[in-house]
Short mmCIF file of C-alpha atoms and ligand atoms in Angstrom, two decimals:
data_model
loop_
_atom_site.label_atom_id
_atom_site.label_comp_id
_atom_site.label_asym_id
_atom_site.label_seq_id
_atom_site.Cartn_x
_atom_site.Cartn_y
_atom_site.Cartn_z
CA MET A 4 -25.76 -21.09 9.42
CA ASP A 5 -24.30 -20.41 5.96
CA ARG A 6 -23.89 -23.97 4.61
CA ALA A 7 -21.50 -23.05 1.81
CA LEU A 8 -19.24 -21.20 4.24
CA THR A 9 -19.37 -24.06 6.72
CA ALA A 10 -18.29 -26.49 4.02
CA LEU A 11 -15.42 -24.19 3.04
CA TYR A 12 -14.36 -23.89 6.68
CA GLN A 13 -14.41 -27.66 7.21
CA ALA A 14 -12.31 -28.12 4.09
CA HIS A 15 -9.94 -25.37 5.28
CA VAL A 16 -9.30 -27.05 8.65
CA ALA A 17 -8.95 -30.48 7.02
CA ASP A 18 -6.44 -29.03 4.56
CA ARG A 19 -4.41 -27.42 7.40
CA LEU A 20 -4.34 -30.74 9.20
CA SER A 21 -3.26 -32.84 6.24
CA ARG A 22 -0.56 -30.36 5.23
CA LEU A 23 0.83 -30.04 8.76
CA THR A 24 0.93 -33.80 9.38
CA PRO A 25 4.19 -34.63 7.54
CA SER A 26 6.01 -31.68 9.16
CA LEU A 27 4.97 -32.77 12.66
CA ALA A 28 6.09 -36.32 11.94
CA ALA A 29 9.43 -35.14 10.52
CA ALA A 30 10.03 -33.05 13.65
CA ASN A 31 9.09 -35.99 15.91
CA TYR A 32 5.97 -34.49 17.38
CA ASP A 33 2.68 -36.27 18.04
CA GLY A 34 0.83 -32.99 18.12
CA VAL A 35 0.84 -29.27 18.74
CA VAL A 36 -1.04 -26.99 21.12
CA ILE A 37 -1.66 -23.51 19.74
CA HIS A 38 -2.43 -20.85 22.33
CA SER A 39 -4.83 -17.97 21.62
CA GLY A 40 -2.83 -15.57 23.80
CA SER A 41 -2.95 -13.86 27.20
CA LEU A 42 -4.19 -10.43 28.13
CA GLU A 43 -1.45 -7.82 28.40
CA LYS A 44 -1.48 -4.98 30.92
CA ARG A 45 -1.42 -1.51 29.43
CA THR A 46 1.44 -0.84 31.85
CA VAL A 47 2.57 -2.80 34.88
CA PHE A 48 1.64 0.25 36.98
CA ASP A 49 -2.01 0.10 35.97
CA ASP A 50 -4.82 -2.41 36.43
CA GLN A 51 -6.18 -2.17 32.87
CA TYR A 52 -5.53 -4.57 30.03
CA TRP A 53 -5.30 -4.16 26.25
CA PRO A 54 -7.96 -5.96 24.22
CA LEU A 55 -6.65 -9.37 23.13
CA ARG A 56 -4.85 -9.57 19.78
CA THR A 57 -5.37 -13.26 19.09
CA VAL A 58 -2.23 -15.16 18.10
CA PRO A 59 -2.62 -15.47 14.30
CA TYR A 60 -1.40 -19.10 14.30
CA PHE A 61 -4.40 -19.89 16.53
CA GLU A 62 -6.76 -17.78 14.49
CA GLN A 63 -5.91 -19.68 11.34
CA TRP A 64 -7.72 -22.64 12.87
CA ALA A 65 -10.41 -21.05 15.00
CA HIS A 66 -11.82 -17.54 15.10
CA LEU A 67 -12.31 -17.27 18.85
CA SER A 68 -11.10 -14.00 20.33
CA TRP A 69 -10.87 -15.24 23.90
CA PRO A 70 -7.63 -15.37 25.85
CA GLU A 71 -6.15 -18.61 27.18
CA CYS A 72 -7.85 -20.94 24.68
CA VAL A 73 -6.05 -23.79 22.94
CA VAL A 74 -6.31 -25.56 19.62
CA HIS A 75 -4.87 -29.07 19.97
CA VAL A 76 -3.91 -30.69 16.70
CA VAL A 77 -3.03 -34.39 16.47
CA PRO A 78 -2.70 -35.98 13.03
CA GLY A 79 -5.48 -38.42 12.29
CA GLN A 80 -7.87 -36.96 14.89
CA LYS A 81 -10.56 -34.30 14.78
CA PRO A 82 -8.80 -31.24 16.25
CA LYS A 83 -9.85 -30.15 19.73
CA LEU A 84 -10.67 -26.62 20.77
CA TYR A 85 -10.37 -25.91 24.48
CA ALA A 86 -12.40 -22.77 25.12
CA ALA A 87 -11.51 -21.01 28.36
CA ARG A 88 -14.67 -19.43 29.71
CA ASP A 89 -13.56 -16.49 31.82
CA GLN A 90 -14.67 -16.85 35.42
CA ASN A 91 -14.37 -13.16 36.34
CA PHE A 92 -17.45 -10.96 36.64
CA TRP A 93 -16.00 -7.65 35.39
CA GLU A 94 -16.20 -8.29 31.68
CA ARG A 95 -17.82 -10.77 29.30
CA PRO A 96 -16.30 -11.36 25.88
CA THR A 97 -18.60 -11.80 22.89
CA GLU A 98 -19.87 -15.35 22.39
CA PRO A 99 -18.49 -16.94 19.23
CA ASP A 100 -20.53 -18.95 16.77
CA TRP A 101 -20.19 -22.30 18.55
CA ASP A 102 -22.07 -24.27 15.87
CA PHE A 103 -19.69 -23.01 13.24
CA LEU A 104 -16.62 -23.96 15.29
CA ALA A 105 -18.11 -27.35 16.16
CA CYS A 106 -18.32 -28.32 12.50
CA ALA A 107 -14.51 -28.53 12.41
CA PHE A 108 -13.54 -29.07 16.08
CA GLU A 109 -14.40 -31.07 19.10
CA VAL A 110 -15.20 -28.07 21.29
CA ILE A 111 -14.51 -28.51 24.99
CA GLU A 112 -15.44 -25.70 27.33
CA ALA A 113 -13.18 -25.31 30.36
CA LYS A 114 -13.30 -23.13 33.47
CA GLY A 115 -10.87 -20.38 32.62
CA MET A 116 -7.14 -20.75 32.22
CA GLY A 117 -6.89 -23.32 35.05
CA GLY A 118 -9.48 -25.53 33.40
CA VAL A 119 -7.57 -25.49 30.11
CA ALA A 120 -4.28 -26.25 31.89
CA GLU A 121 -5.83 -29.39 33.38
CA LYS A 122 -6.65 -30.60 29.86
CA VAL A 123 -3.36 -29.91 28.14
CA ARG A 124 -0.75 -30.38 30.88
CA GLY A 125 1.76 -33.17 30.27
CA LEU A 126 0.76 -34.10 26.70
CA PRO A 127 3.47 -36.35 25.26
CA ARG A 128 5.70 -35.17 22.37
CA THR A 129 3.69 -31.98 21.91
CA ALA A 130 4.97 -28.63 20.65
CA TYR A 131 3.71 -25.31 22.06
CA VAL A 132 2.93 -22.48 19.66
CA GLY A 133 2.13 -19.15 21.25
CA GLU A 134 3.73 -16.16 22.92
CA ASN A 135 3.47 -16.99 26.63
CA GLY A 136 6.36 -19.08 27.96
CA GLU A 137 4.75 -19.18 31.41
CA ARG A 138 1.85 -21.16 30.02
CA ALA A 139 4.13 -23.53 28.13
CA ALA A 140 6.10 -24.12 31.34
CA ASP A 141 2.90 -24.62 33.34
CA TRP A 142 1.76 -27.20 30.79
CA ASP A 143 5.09 -29.07 31.17
CA VAL A 144 6.23 -28.42 27.61
CA ALA A 145 10.04 -28.75 27.38
CA THR A 146 11.64 -25.44 26.41
CA GLU A 147 13.04 -26.85 23.15
CA SER A 148 9.44 -27.52 22.12
CA TRP A 149 8.31 -23.90 22.49
CA CYS A 150 7.77 -22.66 18.95
CA PRO A 151 10.26 -25.11 17.41
CA ALA A 152 11.57 -23.87 14.08
CA PRO A 153 10.38 -26.78 11.89
CA VAL A 154 6.84 -26.45 13.22
CA MET A 155 6.83 -22.66 12.90
CA ASN A 156 8.14 -22.89 9.33
CA ALA A 157 5.40 -25.36 8.46
CA LEU A 158 2.75 -23.12 10.01
CA ASP A 159 4.14 -20.09 8.14
CA GLU A 160 3.99 -22.06 4.91
CA LEU A 161 0.32 -22.82 5.53
CA ARG A 162 -0.28 -19.07 5.50
CA VAL A 163 1.28 -18.44 2.09
CA HIS A 164 -1.40 -19.99 -0.13
CA LYS A 165 -4.92 -19.12 0.88
CA THR A 166 -7.71 -21.70 0.92
CA PRO A 167 -11.09 -20.89 -0.67
CA TYR A 168 -12.42 -20.23 2.86
CA GLU A 169 -9.67 -17.68 3.47
CA ILE A 170 -10.21 -16.01 0.10
CA ARG A 171 -13.89 -15.67 0.90
CA CYS A 172 -13.04 -14.02 4.25
CA LEU A 173 -10.53 -11.70 2.56
CA ALA A 174 -13.12 -10.74 -0.06
CA GLU A 175 -15.67 -9.96 2.66
CA ALA A 176 -13.08 -7.89 4.54
CA ASN A 177 -12.63 -5.92 1.32
CA ARG A 178 -16.37 -5.45 0.93
CA VAL A 179 -16.77 -4.08 4.45
CA ALA A 180 -13.77 -1.76 4.14
CA SER A 181 -15.04 -0.48 0.78
CA LEU A 182 -18.15 0.88 2.52
CA GLY A 183 -15.94 2.88 4.88
CA HIS A 184 -13.76 4.12 2.02
CA ALA A 185 -16.76 5.32 0.04
CA ALA A 186 -18.24 7.10 3.09
CA VAL A 187 -14.95 8.84 3.94
CA ARG A 188 -14.34 9.86 0.31
CA ASP A 189 -17.81 11.39 0.03
CA ALA A 190 -17.48 13.17 3.39
CA PHE A 191 -14.06 14.61 2.52
CA LEU A 192 -15.11 15.76 -0.94
CA GLY A 193 -18.30 17.10 0.67
CA GLY A 194 -16.33 19.31 3.09
CA LEU A 195 -15.43 17.28 6.23
CA ARG A 196 -11.85 18.33 7.07
CA SER A 197 -10.99 16.70 10.38
CA GLU A 198 -8.76 13.63 10.32
CA LEU A 199 -10.22 12.44 13.61
CA LEU A 200 -13.82 12.74 12.37
CA LEU A 201 -12.98 10.97 9.12
CA HIS A 202 -11.36 8.16 11.13
CA LEU A 203 -14.46 7.87 13.33
CA LEU A 204 -16.68 7.87 10.24
CA PHE A 205 -14.71 4.91 8.84
CA LEU A 206 -15.16 3.01 12.10
CA GLU A 207 -18.86 3.82 12.26
CA THR A 208 -19.52 2.84 8.66
CA THR A 209 -17.63 -0.44 8.93
CA GLN A 210 -19.01 -1.11 12.42
CA GLN A 211 -15.58 -1.71 13.89
CA ASP A 212 -14.15 -0.67 17.20
CA ASP A 213 -10.65 0.80 16.90
CA SER A 214 -9.10 -2.38 18.31
CA GLU A 215 -10.91 -4.55 15.75
CA THR A 216 -9.40 -2.98 12.64
CA PRO A 217 -6.52 -4.94 11.10
CA TYR A 218 -4.17 -1.98 11.62
CA LYS A 219 -4.66 1.54 12.88
CA ASN A 220 -6.40 3.59 10.20
CA ILE A 221 -4.07 5.97 8.38
CA VAL A 222 -6.03 9.18 7.77
CA ALA A 223 -3.87 11.98 6.46
CA ILE A 224 -4.93 15.34 5.10
CA GLY A 225 -2.46 17.40 3.08
CA ARG A 226 1.14 17.46 4.30
CA ALA A 227 0.48 14.60 6.73
CA ALA A 228 0.17 12.23 3.77
CA SER A 229 3.97 12.28 3.56
CA ILE A 230 4.02 10.37 6.87
CA LEU A 231 3.70 6.81 5.68
CA HIS A 232 1.87 5.64 8.81
CA HIS A 233 0.07 8.79 9.96
CA VAL A 234 -2.03 7.62 12.92
CA HIS A 235 -1.92 10.66 15.19
CA TYR A 236 -4.98 12.40 13.80
CA ALA A 237 -5.30 16.16 13.73
CA LYS A 238 -8.50 17.14 15.48
CA GLY A 239 -9.21 20.53 13.95
CA GLU A 240 -10.15 21.44 10.40
CA GLN A 241 -7.27 21.05 7.95
CA GLU A 242 -6.63 22.77 4.67
CA PRO A 243 -8.22 20.29 2.25
CA ARG A 244 -5.38 19.83 -0.23
CA SER A 245 -5.58 16.04 -0.34
CA LEU A 246 -6.68 13.03 1.66
CA LEU A 247 -4.81 9.73 1.93
CA LEU A 248 -6.93 7.02 3.54
CA ASP A 249 -5.30 3.65 4.25
CA ALA A 250 -7.84 1.59 6.17
CA GLY A 251 -9.15 -1.96 6.27
CA ALA A 252 -11.56 -4.29 7.95
CA THR A 253 -11.48 -7.83 9.25
CA CYS A 254 -13.66 -10.85 8.59
CA ARG A 255 -13.13 -13.80 10.94
CA GLY A 256 -9.64 -12.49 11.57
CA TYR A 257 -8.71 -11.94 7.91
CA ALA A 258 -7.70 -8.44 6.87
CA SER A 259 -8.19 -6.07 4.03
CA ASP A 260 -5.64 -3.33 3.43
CA ILE A 261 -6.80 -0.58 1.09
CA THR A 262 -5.48 2.89 0.27
CA ARG A 263 -6.96 5.66 -1.81
CA THR A 264 -5.80 9.24 -2.32
CA TYR A 265 -8.21 12.08 -3.13
CA VAL A 266 -7.54 15.63 -4.25
CA GLY A 267 -9.38 18.53 -2.63
CA PRO A 268 -10.97 21.46 -4.50
CA GLY A 269 -8.88 24.02 -6.33
CA SER A 270 -7.59 24.78 -9.78
CA ASP A 271 -4.26 26.40 -8.93
CA GLN A 272 -1.21 25.02 -10.68
CA ALA A 273 -0.05 22.84 -7.78
CA THR A 274 -3.51 21.24 -7.41
CA LEU A 275 -3.65 20.53 -11.16
CA GLN A 276 -0.16 19.04 -11.04
CA PHE A 277 -0.99 16.88 -8.03
CA ARG A 278 -4.24 15.76 -9.67
CA ALA A 279 -2.27 14.68 -12.75
CA LEU A 280 0.17 12.75 -10.55
CA VAL A 281 -2.70 10.95 -8.79
CA ALA A 282 -4.15 9.99 -12.19
CA GLY A 283 -0.70 8.83 -13.33
CA LEU A 284 -0.18 6.72 -10.21
CA GLU A 285 -3.64 5.24 -10.62
CA ARG A 286 -2.75 4.09 -14.16
CA LEU A 287 0.60 2.82 -12.93
CA GLN A 288 -1.02 0.83 -10.11
CA GLN A 289 -3.52 -0.81 -12.42
CA ALA A 290 -0.78 -1.67 -14.90
CA LEU A 291 1.17 -3.37 -12.10
CA VAL A 292 -1.86 -5.45 -11.15
CA GLN A 293 -2.01 -6.55 -14.81
CA SER A 294 1.67 -7.52 -14.59
CA VAL A 295 1.10 -10.12 -11.87
CA GLN A 296 2.26 -13.41 -13.32
CA VAL A 297 2.65 -16.86 -11.83
CA GLY A 298 6.35 -17.76 -11.67
CA ARG A 299 7.57 -14.17 -11.56
CA PRO A 300 9.42 -13.04 -8.43
CA TYR A 301 7.43 -10.38 -6.55
CA GLU A 302 10.63 -8.35 -6.34
CA ALA A 303 10.59 -8.07 -10.17
CA LEU A 304 7.16 -6.44 -9.85
CA HIS A 305 8.64 -4.03 -7.30
CA ASP A 306 11.41 -3.23 -9.82
CA GLU A 307 8.78 -2.65 -12.50
CA ALA A 308 7.04 -0.22 -10.13
CA HIS A 309 10.24 1.84 -9.97
CA ASP A 310 10.65 1.79 -13.76
CA ARG A 311 7.10 3.02 -14.17
CA LEU A 312 7.40 5.59 -11.38
CA ALA A 313 10.60 6.96 -12.90
CA ALA A 314 8.78 7.39 -16.23
CA LEU A 315 6.02 9.31 -14.42
CA LEU A 316 8.52 11.53 -12.59
CA VAL A 317 10.29 12.37 -15.86
CA GLU A 318 7.10 12.85 -17.87
CA SER A 319 5.66 15.20 -15.23
CA GLY A 320 8.85 17.30 -15.32
CA LEU A 321 9.66 16.74 -11.65
CA VAL A 322 13.03 15.22 -12.46
CA LYS A 323 15.23 16.02 -15.41
CA MET A 324 17.07 12.81 -16.21
CA SER A 325 16.27 9.64 -18.09
CA PRO A 326 13.97 7.12 -16.41
CA ASP A 327 16.85 4.61 -16.36
CA GLU A 328 19.11 7.09 -14.58
CA CYS A 329 16.31 7.98 -12.17
CA VAL A 330 16.11 4.33 -11.08
CA ALA A 331 19.82 3.50 -11.23
CA SER A 332 20.80 6.56 -9.19
CA GLY A 333 18.31 5.71 -6.43
CA VAL A 334 16.30 8.90 -7.03
CA SER A 335 13.02 7.03 -7.59
CA ARG A 336 13.50 5.36 -4.20
CA LEU A 337 13.49 8.76 -2.48
CA PHE A 338 9.99 9.34 -3.87
CA LEU A 339 8.88 5.77 -3.08
CA PRO A 340 10.83 4.43 -0.10
CA HIS A 341 8.56 1.52 0.88
CA GLY A 342 7.99 -1.84 -0.76
CA LEU A 343 5.42 -2.41 -3.48
CA GLY A 344 3.42 -4.70 -1.21
CA HIS A 345 3.22 -7.66 1.11
CA SER A 346 1.36 -10.87 1.65
CA LEU A 347 -2.04 -10.32 3.26
CA GLY A 348 -4.01 -12.62 5.53
CA LEU A 349 -4.47 -12.92 9.27
CA THR A 350 -2.00 -10.13 9.74
CA CYS A 351 -1.81 -7.12 7.51
CA HIS A 352 1.84 -7.93 6.79
CA ASP A 353 1.34 -11.69 6.60
CA VAL A 354 4.11 -14.21 7.16
CA GLY A 355 5.74 -16.67 4.80
CA CYS A 356 6.56 -14.48 1.80
CA ALA A 357 9.51 -12.58 3.26
CA LYS A 358 11.79 -15.43 4.30
CA ILE A 359 14.44 -14.28 1.83
CA LYS A 360 16.00 -10.84 2.27
CA PRO A 361 15.30 -8.37 -0.52
CA ARG A 362 18.19 -6.81 -2.44
CA SER A 363 19.95 -4.10 -0.45
CA GLU A 364 18.28 -1.27 -2.40
CA ASN A 365 14.84 -2.60 -1.40
CA PRO A 366 15.20 -2.76 2.41
CA TRP A 367 11.48 -2.32 3.10
CA LEU A 368 10.17 -4.84 0.61
CA ARG A 369 8.08 -7.37 2.55
CA ASN A 370 7.47 -9.88 -0.25
CA THR A 371 10.38 -11.66 -1.90
CA ARG A 372 8.55 -14.82 -2.85
CA THR A 373 7.92 -16.12 -6.35
CA ILE A 374 4.31 -15.44 -7.32
CA GLU A 375 2.23 -18.59 -6.95
CA PRO A 376 -1.49 -19.40 -7.26
CA GLY A 377 -3.41 -18.90 -4.01
CA GLN A 378 -1.23 -16.08 -2.75
CA VAL A 379 -2.97 -12.87 -1.73
CA PHE A 380 -0.90 -9.72 -1.64
CA THR A 381 -1.17 -5.99 -1.92
CA ILE A 382 -0.05 -3.81 -4.82
CA GLU A 383 0.53 -0.38 -3.32
CA PRO A 384 2.81 1.98 -5.21
CA GLY A 385 3.23 5.49 -3.84
CA LEU A 386 4.80 8.84 -4.59
CA TYR A 387 5.62 11.06 -1.62
CA PHE A 388 7.23 14.39 -0.83
CA ILE A 389 8.89 13.46 2.47
CA ASP A 390 10.87 16.34 4.01
CA THR A 391 13.91 14.31 5.08
CA LEU A 392 14.17 12.40 1.80
CA MET A 393 13.68 15.53 -0.31
CA ALA A 394 16.42 17.27 1.73
CA GLN A 395 18.70 14.29 1.07
CA LEU A 396 17.92 14.51 -2.66
CA GLU A 397 18.53 18.27 -2.78
CA ALA A 398 21.89 17.96 -1.03
CA GLY A 399 23.00 14.94 -3.09
CA PRO A 400 24.64 14.63 -6.49
CA HIS A 401 21.31 14.73 -8.36
CA GLY A 402 19.89 17.76 -6.54
CA ALA A 403 20.25 19.99 -9.59
CA LYS A 404 18.08 17.64 -11.70
CA VAL A 405 14.88 18.25 -9.74
CA ASP A 406 12.23 20.93 -10.24
CA TRP A 407 12.31 22.22 -6.66
CA SER A 408 9.73 24.92 -7.10
CA SER A 409 7.15 22.23 -8.03
CA VAL A 410 8.30 19.87 -5.28
CA ARG A 411 8.00 22.62 -2.67
CA ALA A 412 4.46 23.42 -3.81
CA LEU A 413 3.53 19.71 -3.89
CA LYS A 414 4.71 19.18 -0.31
CA ALA A 415 1.40 20.70 0.81
CA PHE A 416 -0.31 17.59 -0.63
CA GLY A 417 2.00 15.15 1.19
CA GLY A 418 1.89 12.22 -1.16
CA ILE A 419 -0.07 9.53 -2.92
CA ARG A 420 -0.63 5.82 -2.29
CA ILE A 421 -3.06 3.53 -4.09
CA GLU A 422 -3.43 0.03 -2.69
CA ASP A 423 -5.46 -2.99 -3.74
CA ASP A 424 -5.60 -6.57 -2.49
CA VAL A 425 -5.03 -9.14 -5.20
CA VAL A 426 -5.47 -12.92 -5.27
CA VAL A 427 -3.33 -14.96 -7.65
CA LEU A 428 -5.41 -17.36 -9.73
CA PRO A 429 -4.34 -20.85 -10.85
CA SER A 430 -1.82 -20.93 -13.70
CA GLY A 431 -3.53 -21.33 -17.00
CA SER A 432 -6.53 -19.16 -16.13
CA VAL A 433 -7.29 -16.40 -18.59
CA THR A 434 -6.42 -13.67 -16.12
CA THR A 435 -3.66 -14.22 -13.60
CA SER A 436 -5.10 -12.29 -10.71
CA ASP A 437 -8.37 -11.22 -9.21
CA ASN A 438 -8.56 -7.79 -7.68
CA LEU A 439 -10.56 -8.20 -4.46
CA THR A 440 -10.59 -4.46 -3.88
CA ARG A 441 -11.71 -3.13 -7.27
CA ALA A 442 -14.48 -5.75 -7.27
CA VAL A 443 -16.15 -3.77 -4.47
CA LEU A 444 -14.57 -0.31 -4.74
CA PRO A 445 -14.59 0.53 -8.45
CA ASP A 446 -12.52 3.40 -9.86
N1 LIG B 511 -1.56 -0.35 5.95
C1 LIG B 511 -0.18 -0.63 6.03
C2 LIG B 511 0.34 -1.10 4.76
O1 LIG B 511 -0.22 -0.79 3.73
O2 LIG B 511 1.26 -1.84 4.66
MN1 MN B 512 -0.30 -2.65 2.70
MN1 MN B 513 -2.22 -0.13 3.66
#
């Protein structure tokens, strides 16, 4: 067993417990049971089930990807982990590292879901956290104690600032994903042109099954890169204009979320122009990472991304207006419709940093929190040629200020996104952020 990791994990669980304690007391609870989840049928008309997606609130305590397990937290006590050993003989889930779990939990094995129910039924003043009301009812939890808001808010807050254990997992998730990114980049530049085969290569290199990745790989060649979440892979050879790969890995439930964009061979004018835009966006992305500052609202960083993107659009000749006008008129948002980034952790779009609505012009921004030490978030500016948004621009009041012959040629390349995962360091450190992605996937 990795002793350093074990110590970090013990400290992580102890920290969760001590930070949750006052919130449970304030909400008049003696404890909370957190459910790992139940298997879901692929359709009610079939007898097959989806693989379990463990409830992230459970996973923050214990990485055990078995359905029907429970973490029982009571302030002042070592937390208990009720592990439901499946009694059916059709499948057998992977055994977890019991020694690792036992260093932070009293682990109690139970005979399936019924065995766990016997242990947790009728606990006094106990909240239920999970997604299966039937279980909560079976365990005699009063309905007002199913995911009560004060407890959920406290659990969300625990996910905003990452512990050293979590940062280590996130760094490892970046390392694993970087191997897949390097393999896919080399294969694409070496002549592999099938989105499906590139997707499979990423899975093979990172040794992940499709259901184990933190989100479905986005593998887009050429025009398809204008589809922000392109997950319906073309199976045949594609014209190799560009490749956008947005793909991550998990480590003990923690995600990485990385995007790179590559340009295919060619020296025609459109390829040269697209190559220059990729280089420009790369500089812009790195400048934004340098702009991370404790105390600054993340939304201000998103605004800075638009200022910088507008400058790139003007400088490249794609739009003929001032950068200020490009932002103020909303034109830059038609080239970059999504948010600059989001908190990252047990879910790719992690909770806790989007409690406040963004300004109306930033509807897809998923991080509106002030930047604080311990946060981990993505910085992922993009520049896309999306048919519907370009049509809106052409028909709108600023349509005449765009170089449409270039835009039409660039549509064949789809778009660009460059995405790194960044951890905010304590205030007062020489650099404000650590780039988990560039540490393992250099330029
Ligand atoms: N991979 C999805 C995202 O970057 O948000
Ligand atoms: Mn992302
Ligand atoms: Mn991504």
